[in-house]
Coordinates of C-alpha atoms and ligand atoms in Angstrom, one line a residue:
X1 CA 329.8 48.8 140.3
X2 CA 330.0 45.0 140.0
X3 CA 326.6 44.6 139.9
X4 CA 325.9 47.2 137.4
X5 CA 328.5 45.6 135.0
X6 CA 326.6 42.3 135.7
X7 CA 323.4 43.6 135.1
X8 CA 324.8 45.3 131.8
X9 CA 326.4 41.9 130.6
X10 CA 322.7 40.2 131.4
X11 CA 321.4 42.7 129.7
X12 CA 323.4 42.5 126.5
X13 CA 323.1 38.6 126.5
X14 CA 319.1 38.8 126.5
X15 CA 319.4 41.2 123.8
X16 CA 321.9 38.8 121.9
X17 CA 319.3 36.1 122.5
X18 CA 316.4 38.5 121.6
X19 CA 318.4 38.9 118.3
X20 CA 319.3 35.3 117.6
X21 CA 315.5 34.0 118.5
X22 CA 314.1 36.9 115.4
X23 CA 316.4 35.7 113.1
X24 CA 315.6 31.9 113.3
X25 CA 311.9 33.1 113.1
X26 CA 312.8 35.1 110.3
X27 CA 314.7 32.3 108.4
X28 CA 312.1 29.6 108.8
X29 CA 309.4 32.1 107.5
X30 CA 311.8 32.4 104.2
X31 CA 312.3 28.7 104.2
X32 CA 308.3 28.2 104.4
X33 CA 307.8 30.8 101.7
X34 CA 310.2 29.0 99.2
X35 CA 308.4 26.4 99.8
X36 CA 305.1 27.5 98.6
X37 CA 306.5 29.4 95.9
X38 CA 307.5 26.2 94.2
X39 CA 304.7 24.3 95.3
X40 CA 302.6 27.2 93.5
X41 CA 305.4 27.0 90.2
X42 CA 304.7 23.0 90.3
X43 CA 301.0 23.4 90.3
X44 CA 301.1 26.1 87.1
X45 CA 303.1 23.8 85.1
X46 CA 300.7 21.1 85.7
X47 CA 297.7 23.3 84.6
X48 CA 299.9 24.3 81.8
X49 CA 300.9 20.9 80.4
X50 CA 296.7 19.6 81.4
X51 CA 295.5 22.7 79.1
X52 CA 298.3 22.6 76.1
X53 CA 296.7 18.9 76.2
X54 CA 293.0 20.0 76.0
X55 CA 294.1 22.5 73.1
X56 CA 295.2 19.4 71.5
X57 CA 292.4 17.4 71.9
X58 CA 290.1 20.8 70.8
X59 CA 292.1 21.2 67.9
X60 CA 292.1 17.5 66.6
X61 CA 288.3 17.1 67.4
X62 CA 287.8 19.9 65.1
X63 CA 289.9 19.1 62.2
X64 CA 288.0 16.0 62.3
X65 CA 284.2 17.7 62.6
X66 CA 285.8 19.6 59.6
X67 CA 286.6 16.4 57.4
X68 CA 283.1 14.9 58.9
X69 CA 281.2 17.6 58.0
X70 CA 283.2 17.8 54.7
X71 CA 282.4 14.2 54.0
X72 CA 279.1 14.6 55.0
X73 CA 278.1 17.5 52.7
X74 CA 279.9 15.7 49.6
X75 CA 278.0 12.6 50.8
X76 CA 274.3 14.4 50.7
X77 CA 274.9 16.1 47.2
X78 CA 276.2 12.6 46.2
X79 CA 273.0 11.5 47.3
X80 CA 271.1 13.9 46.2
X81 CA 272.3 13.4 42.6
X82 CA 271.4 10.1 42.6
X83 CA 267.9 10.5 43.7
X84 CA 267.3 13.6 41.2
X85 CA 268.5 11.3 38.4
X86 CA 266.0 8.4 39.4
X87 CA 262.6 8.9 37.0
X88 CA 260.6 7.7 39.8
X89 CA 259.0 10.7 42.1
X90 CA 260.7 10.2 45.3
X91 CA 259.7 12.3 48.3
X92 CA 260.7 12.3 52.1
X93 CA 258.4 13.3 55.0
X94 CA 258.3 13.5 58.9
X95 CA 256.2 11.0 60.3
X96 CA 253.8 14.2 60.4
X97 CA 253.6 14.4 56.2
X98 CA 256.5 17.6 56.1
X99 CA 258.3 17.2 53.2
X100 CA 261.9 17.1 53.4
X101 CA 263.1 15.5 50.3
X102 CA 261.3 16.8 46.6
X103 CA 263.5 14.7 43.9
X104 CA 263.9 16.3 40.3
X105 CA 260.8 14.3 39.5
X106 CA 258.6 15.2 42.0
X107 CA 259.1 18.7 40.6
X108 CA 259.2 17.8 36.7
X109 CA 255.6 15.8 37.4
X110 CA 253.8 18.7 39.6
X111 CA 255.4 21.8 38.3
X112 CA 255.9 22.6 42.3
X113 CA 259.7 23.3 43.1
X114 CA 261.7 21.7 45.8
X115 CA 261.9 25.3 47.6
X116 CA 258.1 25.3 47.7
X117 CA 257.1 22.2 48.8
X118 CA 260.4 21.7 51.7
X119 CA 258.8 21.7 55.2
X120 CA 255.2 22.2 53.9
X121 CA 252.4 19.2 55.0
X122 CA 252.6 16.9 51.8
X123 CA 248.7 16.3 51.4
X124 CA 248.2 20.0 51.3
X125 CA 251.0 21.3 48.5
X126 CA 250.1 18.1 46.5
X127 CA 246.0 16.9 47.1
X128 CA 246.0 14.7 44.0
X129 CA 248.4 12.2 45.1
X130 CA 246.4 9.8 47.2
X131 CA 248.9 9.1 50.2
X132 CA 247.9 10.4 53.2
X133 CA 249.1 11.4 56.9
X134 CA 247.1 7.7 58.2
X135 CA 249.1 5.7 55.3
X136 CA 252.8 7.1 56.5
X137 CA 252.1 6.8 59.9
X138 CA 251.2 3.2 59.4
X139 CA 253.7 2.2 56.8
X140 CA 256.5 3.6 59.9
X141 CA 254.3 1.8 62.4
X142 CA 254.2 -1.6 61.0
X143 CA 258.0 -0.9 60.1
X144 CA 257.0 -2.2 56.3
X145 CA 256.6 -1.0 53.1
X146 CA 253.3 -0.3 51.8
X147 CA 252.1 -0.4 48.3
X148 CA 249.1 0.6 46.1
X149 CA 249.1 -0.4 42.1
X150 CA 247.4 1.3 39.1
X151 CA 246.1 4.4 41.5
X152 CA 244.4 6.6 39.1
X153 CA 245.8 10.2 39.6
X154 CA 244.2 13.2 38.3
X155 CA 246.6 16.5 38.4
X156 CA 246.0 19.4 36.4
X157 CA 243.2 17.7 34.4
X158 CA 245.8 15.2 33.2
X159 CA 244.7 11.8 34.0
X160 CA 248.2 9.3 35.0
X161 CA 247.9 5.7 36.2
X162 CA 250.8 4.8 39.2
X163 CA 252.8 2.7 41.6
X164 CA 252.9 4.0 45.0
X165 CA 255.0 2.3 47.8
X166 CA 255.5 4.3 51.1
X167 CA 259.0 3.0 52.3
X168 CA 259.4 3.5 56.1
X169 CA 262.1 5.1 57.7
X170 CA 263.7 4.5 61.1
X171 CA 267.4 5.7 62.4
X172 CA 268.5 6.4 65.9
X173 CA 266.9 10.6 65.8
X174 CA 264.9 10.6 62.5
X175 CA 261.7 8.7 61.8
X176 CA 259.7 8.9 58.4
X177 CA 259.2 7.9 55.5
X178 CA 260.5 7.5 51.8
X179 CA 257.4 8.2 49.0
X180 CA 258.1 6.6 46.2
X181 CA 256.0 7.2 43.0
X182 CA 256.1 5.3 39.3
X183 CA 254.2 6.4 36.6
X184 CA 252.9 3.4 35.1
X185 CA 250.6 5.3 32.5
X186 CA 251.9 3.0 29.7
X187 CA 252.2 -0.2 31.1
X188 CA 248.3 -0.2 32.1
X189 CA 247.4 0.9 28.4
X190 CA 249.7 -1.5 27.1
X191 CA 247.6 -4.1 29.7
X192 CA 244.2 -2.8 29.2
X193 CA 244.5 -2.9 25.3
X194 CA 246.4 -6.2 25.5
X195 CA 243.4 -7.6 27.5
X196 CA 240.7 -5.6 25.3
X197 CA 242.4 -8.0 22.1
X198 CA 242.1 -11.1 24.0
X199 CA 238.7 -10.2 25.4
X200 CA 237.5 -9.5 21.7
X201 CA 239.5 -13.1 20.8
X202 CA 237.6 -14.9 22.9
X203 CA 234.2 -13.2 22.0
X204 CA 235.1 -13.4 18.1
X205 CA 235.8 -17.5 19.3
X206 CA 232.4 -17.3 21.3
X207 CA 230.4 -16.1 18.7
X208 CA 230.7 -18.4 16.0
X209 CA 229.2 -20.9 18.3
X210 CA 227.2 -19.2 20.1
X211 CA 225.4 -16.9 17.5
X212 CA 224.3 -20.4 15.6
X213 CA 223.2 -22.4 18.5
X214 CA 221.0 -19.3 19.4
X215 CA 220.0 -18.1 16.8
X216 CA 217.8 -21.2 15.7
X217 CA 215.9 -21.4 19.3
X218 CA 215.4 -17.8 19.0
X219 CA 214.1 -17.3 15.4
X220 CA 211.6 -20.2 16.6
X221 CA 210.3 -18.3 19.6
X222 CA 209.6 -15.0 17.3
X223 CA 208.2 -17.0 15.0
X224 CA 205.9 -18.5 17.3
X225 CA 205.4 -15.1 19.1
X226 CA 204.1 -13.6 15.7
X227 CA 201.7 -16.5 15.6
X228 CA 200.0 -16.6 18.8
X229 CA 200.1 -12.1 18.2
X230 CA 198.2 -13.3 14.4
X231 CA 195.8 -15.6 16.0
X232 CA 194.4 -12.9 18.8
X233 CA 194.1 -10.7 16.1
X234 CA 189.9 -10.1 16.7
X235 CA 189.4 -9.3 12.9
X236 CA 191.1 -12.2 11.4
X237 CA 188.2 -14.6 9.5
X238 CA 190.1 -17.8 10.5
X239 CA 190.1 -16.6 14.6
X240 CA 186.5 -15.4 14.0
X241 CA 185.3 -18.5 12.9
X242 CA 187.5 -20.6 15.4
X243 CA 186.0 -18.9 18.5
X244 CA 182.5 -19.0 17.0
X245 CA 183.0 -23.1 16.3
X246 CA 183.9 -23.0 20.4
X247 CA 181.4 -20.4 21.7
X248 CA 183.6 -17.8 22.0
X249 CA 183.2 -13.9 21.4
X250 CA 186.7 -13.0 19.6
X251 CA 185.7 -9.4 20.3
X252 CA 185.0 -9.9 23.8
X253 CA 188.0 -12.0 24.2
X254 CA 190.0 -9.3 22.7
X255 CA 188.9 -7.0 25.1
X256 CA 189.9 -9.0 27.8
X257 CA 193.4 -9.1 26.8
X258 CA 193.6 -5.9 26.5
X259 CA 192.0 -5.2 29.9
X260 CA 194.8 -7.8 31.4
X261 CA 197.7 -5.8 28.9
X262 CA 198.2 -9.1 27.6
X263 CA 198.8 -7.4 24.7
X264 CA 201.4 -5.2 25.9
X265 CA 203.2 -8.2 27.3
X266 CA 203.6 -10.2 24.0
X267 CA 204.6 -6.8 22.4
X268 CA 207.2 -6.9 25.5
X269 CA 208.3 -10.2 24.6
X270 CA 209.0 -9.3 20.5
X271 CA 211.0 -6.5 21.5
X272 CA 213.4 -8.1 23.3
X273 CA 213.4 -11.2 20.9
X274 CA 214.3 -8.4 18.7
X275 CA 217.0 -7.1 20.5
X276 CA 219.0 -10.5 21.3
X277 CA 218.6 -11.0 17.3
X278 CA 220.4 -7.9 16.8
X279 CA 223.2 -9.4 19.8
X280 CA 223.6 -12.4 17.9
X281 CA 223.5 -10.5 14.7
X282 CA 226.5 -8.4 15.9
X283 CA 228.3 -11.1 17.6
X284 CA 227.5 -13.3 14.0
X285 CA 230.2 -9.8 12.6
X286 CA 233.0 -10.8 14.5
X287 CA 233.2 -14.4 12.8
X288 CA 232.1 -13.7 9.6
X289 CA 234.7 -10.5 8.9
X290 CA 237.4 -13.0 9.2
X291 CA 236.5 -14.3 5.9
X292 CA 237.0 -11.4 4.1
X293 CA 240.0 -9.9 2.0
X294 CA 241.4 -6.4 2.5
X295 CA 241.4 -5.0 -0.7
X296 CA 242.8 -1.4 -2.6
X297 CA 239.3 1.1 -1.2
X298 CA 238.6 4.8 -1.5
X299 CA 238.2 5.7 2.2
X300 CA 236.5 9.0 0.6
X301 CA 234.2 6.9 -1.0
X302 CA 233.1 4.7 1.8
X303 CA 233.1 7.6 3.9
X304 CA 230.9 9.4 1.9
X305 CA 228.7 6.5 1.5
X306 CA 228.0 6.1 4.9
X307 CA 227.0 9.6 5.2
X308 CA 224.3 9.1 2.8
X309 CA 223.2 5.7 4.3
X310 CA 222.9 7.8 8.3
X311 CA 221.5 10.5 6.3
X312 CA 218.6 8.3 5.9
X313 CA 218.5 6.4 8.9
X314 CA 218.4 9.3 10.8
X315 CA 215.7 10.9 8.1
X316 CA 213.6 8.3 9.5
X317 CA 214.4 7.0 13.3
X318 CA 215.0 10.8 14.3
X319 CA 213.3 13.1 11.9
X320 CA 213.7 15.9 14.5
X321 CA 217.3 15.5 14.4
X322 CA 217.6 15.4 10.9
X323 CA 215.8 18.8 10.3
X324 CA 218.4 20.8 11.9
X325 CA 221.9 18.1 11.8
X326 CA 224.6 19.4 9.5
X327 CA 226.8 16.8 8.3
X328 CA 230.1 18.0 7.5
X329 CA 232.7 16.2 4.7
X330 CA 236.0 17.6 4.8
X331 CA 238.0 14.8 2.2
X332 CA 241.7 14.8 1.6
X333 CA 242.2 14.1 -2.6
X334 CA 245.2 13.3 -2.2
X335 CA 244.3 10.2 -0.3
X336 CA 245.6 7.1 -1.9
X337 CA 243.6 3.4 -2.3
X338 CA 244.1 1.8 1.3
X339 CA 243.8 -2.2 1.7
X340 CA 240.6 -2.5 3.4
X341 CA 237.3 -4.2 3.5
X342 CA 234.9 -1.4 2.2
X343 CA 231.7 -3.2 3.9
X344 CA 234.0 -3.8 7.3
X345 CA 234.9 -0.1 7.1
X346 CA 231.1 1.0 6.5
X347 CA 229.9 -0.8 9.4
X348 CA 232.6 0.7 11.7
X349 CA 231.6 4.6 10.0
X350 CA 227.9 4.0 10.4
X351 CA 228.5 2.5 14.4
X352 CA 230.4 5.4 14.8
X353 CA 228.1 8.2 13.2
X354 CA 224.9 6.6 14.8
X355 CA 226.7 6.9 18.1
X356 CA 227.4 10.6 17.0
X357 CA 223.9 10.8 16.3
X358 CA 222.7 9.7 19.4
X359 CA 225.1 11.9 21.6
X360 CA 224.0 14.9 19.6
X361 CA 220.6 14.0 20.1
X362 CA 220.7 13.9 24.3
X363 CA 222.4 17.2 24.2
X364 CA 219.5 18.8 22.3
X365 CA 221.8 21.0 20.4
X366 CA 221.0 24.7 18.6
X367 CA 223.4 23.5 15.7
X368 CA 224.0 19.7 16.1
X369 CA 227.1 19.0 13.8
X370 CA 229.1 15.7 12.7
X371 CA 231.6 16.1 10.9
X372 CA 233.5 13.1 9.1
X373 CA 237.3 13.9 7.5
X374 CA 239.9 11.9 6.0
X375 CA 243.7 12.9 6.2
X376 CA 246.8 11.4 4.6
X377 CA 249.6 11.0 7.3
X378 CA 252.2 8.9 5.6
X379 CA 252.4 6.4 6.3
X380 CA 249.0 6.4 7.7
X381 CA 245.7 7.4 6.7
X382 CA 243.4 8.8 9.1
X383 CA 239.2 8.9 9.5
X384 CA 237.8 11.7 12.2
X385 CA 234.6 11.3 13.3
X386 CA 233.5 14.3 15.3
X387 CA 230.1 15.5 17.0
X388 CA 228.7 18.0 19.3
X389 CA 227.0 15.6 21.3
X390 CA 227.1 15.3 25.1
X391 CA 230.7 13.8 25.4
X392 CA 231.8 11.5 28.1
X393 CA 233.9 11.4 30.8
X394 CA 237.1 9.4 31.4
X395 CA 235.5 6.5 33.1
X396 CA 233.1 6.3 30.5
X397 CA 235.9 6.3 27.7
X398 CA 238.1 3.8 29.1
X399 CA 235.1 1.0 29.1
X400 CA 233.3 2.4 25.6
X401 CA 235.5 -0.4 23.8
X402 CA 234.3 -3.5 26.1
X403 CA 232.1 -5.8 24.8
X404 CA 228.6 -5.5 25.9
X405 CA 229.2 -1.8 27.3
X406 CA 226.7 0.5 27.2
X407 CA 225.3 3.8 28.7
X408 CA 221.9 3.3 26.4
X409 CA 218.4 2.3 27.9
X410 CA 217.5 -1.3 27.0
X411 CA 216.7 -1.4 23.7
X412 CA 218.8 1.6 22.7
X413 CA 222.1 0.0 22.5
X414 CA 223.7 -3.7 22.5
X415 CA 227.2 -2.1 23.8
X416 CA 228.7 -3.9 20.9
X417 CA 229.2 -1.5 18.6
X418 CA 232.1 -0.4 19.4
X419 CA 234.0 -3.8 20.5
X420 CA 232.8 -4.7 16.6
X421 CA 235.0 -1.8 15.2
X422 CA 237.6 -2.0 17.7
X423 CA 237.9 -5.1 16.5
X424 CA 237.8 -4.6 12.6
X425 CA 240.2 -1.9 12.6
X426 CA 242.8 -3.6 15.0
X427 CA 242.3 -7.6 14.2
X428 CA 241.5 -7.0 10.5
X429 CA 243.4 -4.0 9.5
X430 CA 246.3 -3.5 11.9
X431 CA 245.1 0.1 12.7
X432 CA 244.0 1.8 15.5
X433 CA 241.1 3.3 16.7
X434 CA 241.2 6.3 19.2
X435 CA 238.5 8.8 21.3
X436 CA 239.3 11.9 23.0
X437 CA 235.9 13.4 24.4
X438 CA 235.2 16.3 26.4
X439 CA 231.6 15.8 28.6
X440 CA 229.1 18.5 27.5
X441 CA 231.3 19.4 24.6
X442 CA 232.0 16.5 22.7
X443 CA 233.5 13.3 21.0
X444 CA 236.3 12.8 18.4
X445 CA 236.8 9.3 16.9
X446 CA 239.8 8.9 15.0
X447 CA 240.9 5.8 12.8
X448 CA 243.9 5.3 11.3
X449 CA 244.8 2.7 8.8
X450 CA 248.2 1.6 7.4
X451 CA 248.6 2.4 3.6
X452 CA 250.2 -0.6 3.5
X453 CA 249.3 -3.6 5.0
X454 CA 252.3 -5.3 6.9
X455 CA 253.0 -9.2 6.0
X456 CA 253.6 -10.6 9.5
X457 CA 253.7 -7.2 11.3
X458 CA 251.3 -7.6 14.6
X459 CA 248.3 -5.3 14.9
X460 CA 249.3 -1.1 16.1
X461 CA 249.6 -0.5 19.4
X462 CA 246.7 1.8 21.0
X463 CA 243.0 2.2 20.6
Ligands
LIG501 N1 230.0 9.9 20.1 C1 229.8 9.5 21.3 N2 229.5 10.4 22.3 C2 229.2 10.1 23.6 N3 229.3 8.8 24.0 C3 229.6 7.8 23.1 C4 229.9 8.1 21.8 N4 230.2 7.0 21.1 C5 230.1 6.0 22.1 N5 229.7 6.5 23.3 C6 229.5 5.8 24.5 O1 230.1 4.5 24.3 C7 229.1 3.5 24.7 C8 229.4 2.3 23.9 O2 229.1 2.5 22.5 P1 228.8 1.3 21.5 O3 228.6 1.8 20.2 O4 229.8 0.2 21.7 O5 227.5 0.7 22.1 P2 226.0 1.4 22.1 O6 226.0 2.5 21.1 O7 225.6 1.7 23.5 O8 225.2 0.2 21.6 P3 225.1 -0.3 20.0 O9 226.2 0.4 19.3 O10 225.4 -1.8 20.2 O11 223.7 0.0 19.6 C9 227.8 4.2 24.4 O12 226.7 3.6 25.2 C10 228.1 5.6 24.9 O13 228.0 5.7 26.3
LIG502 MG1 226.8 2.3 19.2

């Protein structure tokens, strides 16, 4: 019985410590459990506070791409305003040639919008402007501008003279290149007729001189070429009876000039002794029309004059011609007296229609025309001289006013026909003289002379 009630009390003391051993193990699992739970709470509000931060960040960084982008756009159209007001042509390309910039001008001068030529290969939307992939690649290259002056550029048969600098372009992505174009149409007429003035100057100085000193020489050679051409001639008496007093067959000696074209030789040398007279005879124009004094003229009546006089020149030098050339006068009455010099004016009418002449003639027209017209255009009066003839072509134009310039075979032309009148019309009577001229079609001369002659006034602009 004792031992039972021992046993019992064991029994219920192992069960106490049973129960007391489960609920310390239970207790520490709680504790361990809090534990994490606010090591997991610390760890969220960490995250929590790191993202809100981010967010931050996020949003600031965009406000400012937003400003930035803002900035930037009101930037480019700022830009782009200033380099659609410029009047120079100003186009951007790749270091490839594709267009990315096409100013206002670019589009004004090639009639091709800034939609049509973006992103397209420069050379290949616009041919005619000489810049090409091997001239941008170089101007980046050598990281310096390069520039060409006075390039002739031909776009929709309109003929413009211009400055053409390729600006290179280097930032830290982009690489390229700035084209630049100036029109400097005016500037090189303003130079070329500025120069063709001091070139006829200087020749108007040069003749003078020159024309006397010779002159003299030269009349003496033709003289003496006309004697030694007498004295061959076989059936002269003198030469007869010269050779006979020496032994000599003049006959036989003819013959043998002619069988050594001797003949043909001296006829040679006349010719051109004929020819430098007719130089020195124009170049003798250019001094002597100094001299003379502009006076009240009928430009009806000198024109009409010349006609007559060409009528018969080319009665006789072109008879052909003359058979079938219809010679057109198409006068303006109302025409007032214009200070002039009537023989000055003549000489420039007839250069002019014998020019016509001649062009007509080389393009072996059905109905060869020239037509000659007067025009009052206050405060102006204007002189047309047009033909049918064979026309020339720009490069031809631009040199027809140079002194000694001619497309003639030798002994055709002197080239100075032309300069001559230039020179009388702009020097002597503060006009102008112009040519438009289609090849194959033909050529238009136009004068025109101030009705009133200025006191001081410099000569017009133009020829
Ligand atoms: N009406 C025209 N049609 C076509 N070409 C012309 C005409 N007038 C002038 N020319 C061209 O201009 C050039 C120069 O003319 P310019 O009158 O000065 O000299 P030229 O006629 O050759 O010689 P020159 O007048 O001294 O006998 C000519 O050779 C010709 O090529
Ligand atoms: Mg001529």
């Amino acid at each position: 019985m004792l031992a039972l009630a021992f046993a019992l009390a064991a029994l219920e003391a192992l069960a106490i410590l049973v129960l007391l051993r489960n609920r310390k193990r239970r207790k520490q699992a709680l504790l361990s459990l809090r534990e994490t739970l606010s090591l997991l709470e610390q760890r969220l509000s960490t995250r929590t506070e790191s993202w809100r931060q981010a967010t931050d960040i996020l949003e600031q960084a965009e406000e400012r791409h937003r400003i930035t982008t803002a900035l930037l756009n009101e930037t480019k159209e700022y830009l782009n305003s200033i380099i659609n007001s410029m009047p120079s042509i100003m186009i951007g390309v790749t270091p490839s040639g594709h267009v990315t910039h096409w100013n206002a001008a670019a589009e004004l001068a090639t009639g091709i919008r800034e939609k049509q030529a973006l992103g397209f290969r420069l050379h290949e939307i616009y041919p005619d402007l000489p810049v090409t992939p091997a001239m941008i690649e170089e101007a980046i290259a050598n990281s310096e501008p390069s520039t060409q002056e006075n390039v002739k550029v031909e776009h929709l048969n309109v003929v413009r003279y211009v400055d053409i600098t390729v600006y290179p372009l280097h930032s830290l992505e982009l690489t390229g290149a700035v084209i630049r174009v100036d029109d400097v149409t005016l500037r090189q007429k303003l130079d070329s007729m500025m120069l063709q003035n001091e070139k006829l100057k200087s020749l108007g100085e040069l003749a003078a001189g020159m024309a006397h000193e010779i002159n003299n020489p030269l009349a003496a050679i033709l003289q003496s070429l006309q004697n030694v051409q007498r004295r061959l001639n076989p059936n002269h008496p003198g030469n007869q009876a010269a050779a006979k007093a020496l032994g000599v067959d003049m006959y036989q000696l003819h013959n043998y000039l002619e069988a050594r074209d001797i003949n043909r030789f001296l006829g040679g040398m006349e010719g051109a002794g004929h020819r430098a007279a007719e130089i020195v005879r124009h170049m003798l124009e250019f001094s002597r029309s100094s001299s003379r004094q502009l006076e009240p003229t009928s430009l009806n009546v000198v024109a009409h004059a010349s006609v007559e006089f060409m009528r018969s020149a080319i009665e006789l030098s072109m008879p052909a011609l003359h058979a079938k050339l219809t010679f057109e006068e198409d006068f303006d009455i109302s025409l007032p007296l214009v200070p002039a010099s009537g023989i000055e004016l003549q000489q420039v009418l007839v250069n002019l229609l014998k020019n016509a002449a001649q062009a007509i003639q080389e393009a072996h027209r059905e109905h060869p025309l020239i037509r000659i017209s007067t025009r009052l255009v206050p405060p102006f009066a204007e002189i047309r001289v047009e033909d049918n003839g064979i026309g020339m072509n720009i490069s031809t134009s631009r040199q027809i006013f140079d002194p000694f310039f001619t497309t003639k075979t030798v002994g055709q032309g002197t080239g100075l026909g032309l300069s001559i009148s230039h020179f009388i019309i702009s020097q002597r009577h503060h006009g102008r003289i112009e040519v438009t001229s289609t090849p194959g079609v033909g050529t238009t001369f136009i004068l025109t002379l101030p009705l009133q002659q200025p006191t001081h006034a410099p000569a017009l602009a133009g020829h």
